[in-house]
PDB file of C-alpha atoms in Angstrom:
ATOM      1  CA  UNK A   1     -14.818  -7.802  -1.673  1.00 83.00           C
ATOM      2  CA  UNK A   2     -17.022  -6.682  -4.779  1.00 91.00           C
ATOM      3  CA  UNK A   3     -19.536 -10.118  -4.810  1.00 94.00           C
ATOM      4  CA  UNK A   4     -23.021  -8.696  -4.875  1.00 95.00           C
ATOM      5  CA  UNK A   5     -26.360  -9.485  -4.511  1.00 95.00           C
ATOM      6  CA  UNK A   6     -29.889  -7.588  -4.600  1.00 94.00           C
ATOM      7  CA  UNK A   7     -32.188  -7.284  -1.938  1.00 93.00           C
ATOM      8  CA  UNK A   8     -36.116  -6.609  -1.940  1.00 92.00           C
ATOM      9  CA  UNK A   9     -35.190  -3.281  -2.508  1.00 91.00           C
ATOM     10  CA  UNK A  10     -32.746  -3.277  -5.630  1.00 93.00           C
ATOM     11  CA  UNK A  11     -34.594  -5.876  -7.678  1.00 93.00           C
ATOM     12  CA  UNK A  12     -36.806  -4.579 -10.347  1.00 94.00           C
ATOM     13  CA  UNK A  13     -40.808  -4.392  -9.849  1.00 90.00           C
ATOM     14  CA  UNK A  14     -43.241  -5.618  -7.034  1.00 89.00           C
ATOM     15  CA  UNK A  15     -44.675  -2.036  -6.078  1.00 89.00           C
ATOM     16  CA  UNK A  16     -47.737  -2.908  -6.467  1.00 92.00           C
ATOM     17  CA  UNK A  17     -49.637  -5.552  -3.900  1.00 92.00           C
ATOM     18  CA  UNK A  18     -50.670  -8.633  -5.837  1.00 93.00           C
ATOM     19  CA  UNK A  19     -53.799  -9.412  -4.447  1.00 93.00           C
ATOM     20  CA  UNK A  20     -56.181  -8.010  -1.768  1.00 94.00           C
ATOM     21  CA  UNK A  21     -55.106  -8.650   1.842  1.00 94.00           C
ATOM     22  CA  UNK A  22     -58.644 -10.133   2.780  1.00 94.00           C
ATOM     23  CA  UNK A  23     -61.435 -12.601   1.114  1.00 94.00           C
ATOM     24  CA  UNK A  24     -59.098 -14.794  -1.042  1.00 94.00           C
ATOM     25  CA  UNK A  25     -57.840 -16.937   0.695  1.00 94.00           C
ATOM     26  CA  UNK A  26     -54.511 -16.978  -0.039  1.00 94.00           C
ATOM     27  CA  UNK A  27     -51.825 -15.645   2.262  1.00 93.00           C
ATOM     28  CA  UNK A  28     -51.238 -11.860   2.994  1.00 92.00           C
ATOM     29  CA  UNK A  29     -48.102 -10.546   0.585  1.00 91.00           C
ATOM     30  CA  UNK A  30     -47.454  -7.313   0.320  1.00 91.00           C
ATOM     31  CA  UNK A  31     -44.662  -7.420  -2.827  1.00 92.00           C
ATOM     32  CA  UNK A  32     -43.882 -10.165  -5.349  1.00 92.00           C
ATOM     33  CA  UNK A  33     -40.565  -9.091  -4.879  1.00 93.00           C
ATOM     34  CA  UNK A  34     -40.388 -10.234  -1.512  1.00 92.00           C
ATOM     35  CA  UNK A  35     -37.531 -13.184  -0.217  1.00 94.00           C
ATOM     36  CA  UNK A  36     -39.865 -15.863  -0.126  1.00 92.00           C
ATOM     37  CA  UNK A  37     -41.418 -15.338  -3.899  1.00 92.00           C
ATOM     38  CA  UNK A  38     -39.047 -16.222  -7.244  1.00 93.00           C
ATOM     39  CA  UNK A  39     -37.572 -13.462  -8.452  1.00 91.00           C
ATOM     40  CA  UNK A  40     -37.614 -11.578  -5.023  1.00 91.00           C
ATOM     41  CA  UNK A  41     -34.136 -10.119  -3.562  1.00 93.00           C
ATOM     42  CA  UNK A  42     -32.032 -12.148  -1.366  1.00 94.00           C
ATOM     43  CA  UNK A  43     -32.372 -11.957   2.469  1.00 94.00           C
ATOM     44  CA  UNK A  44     -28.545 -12.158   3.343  1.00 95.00           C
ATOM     45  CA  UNK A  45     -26.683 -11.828   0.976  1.00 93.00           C
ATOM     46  CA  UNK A  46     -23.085 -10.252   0.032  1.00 95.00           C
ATOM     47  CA  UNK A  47     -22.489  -6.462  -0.565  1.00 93.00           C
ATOM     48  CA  UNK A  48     -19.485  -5.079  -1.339  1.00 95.00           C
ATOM     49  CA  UNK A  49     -16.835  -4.195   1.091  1.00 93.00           C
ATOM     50  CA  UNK A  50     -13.074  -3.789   2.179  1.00 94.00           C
ATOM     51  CA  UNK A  51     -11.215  -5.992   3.064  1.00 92.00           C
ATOM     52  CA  UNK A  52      -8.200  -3.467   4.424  1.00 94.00           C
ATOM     53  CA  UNK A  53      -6.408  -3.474   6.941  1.00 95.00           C
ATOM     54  CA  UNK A  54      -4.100  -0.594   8.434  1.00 95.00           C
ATOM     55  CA  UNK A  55      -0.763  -1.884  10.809  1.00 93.00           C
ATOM     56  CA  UNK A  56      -1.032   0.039  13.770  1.00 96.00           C
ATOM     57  CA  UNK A  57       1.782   3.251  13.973  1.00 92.00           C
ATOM     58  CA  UNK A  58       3.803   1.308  17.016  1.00 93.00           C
ATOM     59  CA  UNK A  59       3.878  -1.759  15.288  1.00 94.00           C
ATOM     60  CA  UNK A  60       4.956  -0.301  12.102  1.00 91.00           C
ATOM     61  CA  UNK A  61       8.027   1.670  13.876  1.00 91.00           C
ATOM     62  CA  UNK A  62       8.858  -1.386  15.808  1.00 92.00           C
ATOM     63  CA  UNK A  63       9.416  -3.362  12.231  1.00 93.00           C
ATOM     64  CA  UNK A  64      11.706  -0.754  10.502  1.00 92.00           C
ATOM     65  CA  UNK A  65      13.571  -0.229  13.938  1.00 92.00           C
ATOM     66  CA  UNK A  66      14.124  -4.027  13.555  1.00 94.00           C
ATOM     67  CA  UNK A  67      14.710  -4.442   9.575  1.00 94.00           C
ATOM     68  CA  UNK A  68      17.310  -1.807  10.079  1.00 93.00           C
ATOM     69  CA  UNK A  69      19.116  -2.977  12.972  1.00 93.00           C
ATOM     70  CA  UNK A  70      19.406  -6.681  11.354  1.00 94.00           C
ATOM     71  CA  UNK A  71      20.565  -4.923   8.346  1.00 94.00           C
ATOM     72  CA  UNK A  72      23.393  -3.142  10.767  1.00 93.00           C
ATOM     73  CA  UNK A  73      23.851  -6.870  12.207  1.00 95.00           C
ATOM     74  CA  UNK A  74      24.509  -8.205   8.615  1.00 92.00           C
ATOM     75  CA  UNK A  75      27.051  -5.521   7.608  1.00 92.00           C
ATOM     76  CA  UNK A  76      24.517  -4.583   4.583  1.00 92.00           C
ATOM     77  CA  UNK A  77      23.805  -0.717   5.989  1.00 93.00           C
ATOM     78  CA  UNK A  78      26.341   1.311   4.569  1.00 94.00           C
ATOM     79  CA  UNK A  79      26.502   5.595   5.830  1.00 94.00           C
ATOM     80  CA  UNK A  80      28.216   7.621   3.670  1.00 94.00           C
ATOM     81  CA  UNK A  81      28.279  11.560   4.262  1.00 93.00           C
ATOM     82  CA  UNK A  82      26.428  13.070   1.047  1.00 91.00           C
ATOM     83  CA  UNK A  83      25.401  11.372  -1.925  1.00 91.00           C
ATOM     84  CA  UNK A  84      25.443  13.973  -5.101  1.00 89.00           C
ATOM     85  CA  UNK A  85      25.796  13.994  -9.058  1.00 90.00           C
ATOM     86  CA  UNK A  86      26.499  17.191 -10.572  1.00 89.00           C
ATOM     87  CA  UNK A  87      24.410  16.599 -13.693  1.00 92.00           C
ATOM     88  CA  UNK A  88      21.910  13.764 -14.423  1.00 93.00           C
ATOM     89  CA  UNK A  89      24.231  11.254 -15.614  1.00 93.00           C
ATOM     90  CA  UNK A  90      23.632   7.248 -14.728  1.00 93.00           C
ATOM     91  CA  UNK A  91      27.021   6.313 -15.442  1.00 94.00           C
ATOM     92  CA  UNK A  92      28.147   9.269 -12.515  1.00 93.00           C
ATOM     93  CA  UNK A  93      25.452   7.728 -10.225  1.00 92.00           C
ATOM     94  CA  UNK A  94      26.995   4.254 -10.999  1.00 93.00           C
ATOM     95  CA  UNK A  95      30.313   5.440 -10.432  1.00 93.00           C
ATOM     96  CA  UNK A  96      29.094   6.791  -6.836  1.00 93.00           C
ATOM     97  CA  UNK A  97      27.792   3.169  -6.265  1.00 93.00           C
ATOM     98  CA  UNK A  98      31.166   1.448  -7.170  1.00 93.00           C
ATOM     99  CA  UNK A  99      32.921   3.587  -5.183  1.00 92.00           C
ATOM    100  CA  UNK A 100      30.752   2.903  -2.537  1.00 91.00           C
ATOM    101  CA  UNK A 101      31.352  -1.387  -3.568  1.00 89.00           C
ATOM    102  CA  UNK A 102      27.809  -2.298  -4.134  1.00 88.00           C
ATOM    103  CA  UNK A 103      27.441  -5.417  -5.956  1.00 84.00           C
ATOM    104  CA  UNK A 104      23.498  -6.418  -6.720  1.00 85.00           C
ATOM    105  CA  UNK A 105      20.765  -4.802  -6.181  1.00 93.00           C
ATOM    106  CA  UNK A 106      20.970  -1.793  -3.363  1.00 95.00           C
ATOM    107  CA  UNK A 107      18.556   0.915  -2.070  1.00 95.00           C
ATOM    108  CA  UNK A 108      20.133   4.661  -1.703  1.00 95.00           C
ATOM    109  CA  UNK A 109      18.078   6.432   1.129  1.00 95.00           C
ATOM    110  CA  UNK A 110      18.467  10.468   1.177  1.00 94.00           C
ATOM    111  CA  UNK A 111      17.362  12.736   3.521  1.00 92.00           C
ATOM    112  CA  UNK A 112      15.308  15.019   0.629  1.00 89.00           C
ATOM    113  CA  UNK A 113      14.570  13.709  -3.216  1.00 85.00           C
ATOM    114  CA  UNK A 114      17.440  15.486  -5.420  1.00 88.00           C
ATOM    115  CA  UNK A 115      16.181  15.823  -8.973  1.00 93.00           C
ATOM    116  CA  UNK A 116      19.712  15.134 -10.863  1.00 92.00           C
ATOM    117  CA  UNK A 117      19.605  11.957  -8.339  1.00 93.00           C
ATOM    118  CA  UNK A 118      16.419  10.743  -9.221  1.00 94.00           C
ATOM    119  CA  UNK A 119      16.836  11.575 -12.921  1.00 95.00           C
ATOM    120  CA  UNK A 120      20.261   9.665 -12.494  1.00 93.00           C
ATOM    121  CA  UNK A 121      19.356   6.568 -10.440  1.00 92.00           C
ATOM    122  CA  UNK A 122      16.238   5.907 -11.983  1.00 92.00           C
ATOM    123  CA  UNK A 123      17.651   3.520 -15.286  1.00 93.00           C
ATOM    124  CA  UNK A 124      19.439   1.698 -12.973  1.00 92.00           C
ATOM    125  CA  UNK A 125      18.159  -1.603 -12.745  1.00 92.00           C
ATOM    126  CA  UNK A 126      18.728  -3.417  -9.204  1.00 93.00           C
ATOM    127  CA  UNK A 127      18.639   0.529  -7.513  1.00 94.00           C
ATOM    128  CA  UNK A 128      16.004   2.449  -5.829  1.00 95.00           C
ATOM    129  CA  UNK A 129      16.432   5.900  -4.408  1.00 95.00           C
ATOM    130  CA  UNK A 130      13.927   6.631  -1.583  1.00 95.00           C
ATOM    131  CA  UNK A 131      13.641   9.407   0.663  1.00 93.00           C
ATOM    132  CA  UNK A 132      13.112   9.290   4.251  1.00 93.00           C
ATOM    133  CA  UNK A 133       9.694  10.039   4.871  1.00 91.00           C
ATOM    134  CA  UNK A 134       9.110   6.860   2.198  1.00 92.00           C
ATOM    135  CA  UNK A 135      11.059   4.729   3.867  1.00 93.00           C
ATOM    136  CA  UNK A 136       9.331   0.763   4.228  1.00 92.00           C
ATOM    137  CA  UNK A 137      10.035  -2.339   5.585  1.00 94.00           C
ATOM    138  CA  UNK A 138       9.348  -3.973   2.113  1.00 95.00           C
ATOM    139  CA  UNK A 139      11.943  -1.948   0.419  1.00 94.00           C
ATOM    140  CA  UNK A 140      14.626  -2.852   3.586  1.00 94.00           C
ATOM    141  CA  UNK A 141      14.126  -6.408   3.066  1.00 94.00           C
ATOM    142  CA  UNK A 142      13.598  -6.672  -0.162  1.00 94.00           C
ATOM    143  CA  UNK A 143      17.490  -5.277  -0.890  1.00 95.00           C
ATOM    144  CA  UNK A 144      20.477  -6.711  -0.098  1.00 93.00           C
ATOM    145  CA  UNK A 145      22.442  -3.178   0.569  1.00 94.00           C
ATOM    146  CA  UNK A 146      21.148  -0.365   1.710  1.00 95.00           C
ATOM    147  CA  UNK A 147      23.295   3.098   1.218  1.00 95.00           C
ATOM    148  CA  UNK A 148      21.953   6.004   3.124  1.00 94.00           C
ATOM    149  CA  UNK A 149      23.059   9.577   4.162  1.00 94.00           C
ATOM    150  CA  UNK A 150      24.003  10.582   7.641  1.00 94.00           C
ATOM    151  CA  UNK A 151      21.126  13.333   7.335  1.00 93.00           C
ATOM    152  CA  UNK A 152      19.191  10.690   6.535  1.00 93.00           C
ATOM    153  CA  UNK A 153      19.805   8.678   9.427  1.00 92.00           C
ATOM    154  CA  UNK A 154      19.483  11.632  12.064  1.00 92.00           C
ATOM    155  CA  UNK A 155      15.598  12.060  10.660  1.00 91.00           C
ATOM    156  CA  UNK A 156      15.256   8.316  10.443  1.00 88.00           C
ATOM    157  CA  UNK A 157      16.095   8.141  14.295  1.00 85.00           C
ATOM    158  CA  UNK A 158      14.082  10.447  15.243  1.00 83.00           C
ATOM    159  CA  UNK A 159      10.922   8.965  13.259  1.00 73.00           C
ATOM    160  CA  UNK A 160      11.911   5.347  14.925  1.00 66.00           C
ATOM    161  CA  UNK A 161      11.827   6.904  18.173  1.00 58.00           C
TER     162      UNK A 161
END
């Protein structure tokens, strides 16, 4: 929404009154900048605005209540009790994931960000780590697995509720 146009206001000139209102004759103006006259601003034009628009809160818990449970449906939400790498290593982090048996691309929910986890998962192509209070529909559709935490589920239950 950034088309633009001037009114009678923003275009340049036309302080001045060209011509006396009485004894010529002519019609009464009061600004050669006005609508009417060339080079005057435009009546209704566009201005800039926003387009945005912002789901309501009920409508937004109602879709991740139901991208999750059709991802519990399909077999694709996997719970596993703590997700951890001792040092920032991607191979460990991949190891965790094979373990796990994710093939393709998967999204690893945790409960709180873990620095060695983010540091590890983050060359990874095909993985995203997310924590809860991040958590989108997008990202739950967009992935074929999703891997979370069972901390992470307890606080995502409560914030579909």
């Amino acid at each position: 929404g950034n088309a633009s146009t001037k009114n009678r206001k923003l275009v340049r000139g036309g302080g001045r009154k060209p011509w006396k209102q009485k004894g010529t004759g002519r019609a009464r103006s009061g600004s050669s900048r006005s609508p009417v006259w060339v080079g005057g601003g435009t009546t209704f034009g566009p201005t800039p605005r926003s387009y945005s628009y912002e789901l309501p809160k009920k409508i937004a818990r109602g879709a991740l209540a139901s991208a999750i449970s059709a991802k519990v449906a399909n077999g694709s939400l996997k719970v596993v009790e703590t997700i951890e790498v001792a040092e920032p290593k991607t191979k460990a982090f991949r190891a965790i994931l094979d373990g796990i048996g994710v093939t393709g691309n998967a999204l690893v929910i945790v409960a709180e960000k873990n620095q060695n986890l983010v540091l590890a998962s983050r060359n990874l192509a095909g993985v995203k780590l997310i924590s809860v209070n991040n958590i989108n529909v997008y990202d739950l559709v967009r992935f074929e697995t999703v891997i979370a935490t069972k901390e992470a589920v307890m606080k995502l239950e409560e914030g579909v509720r």
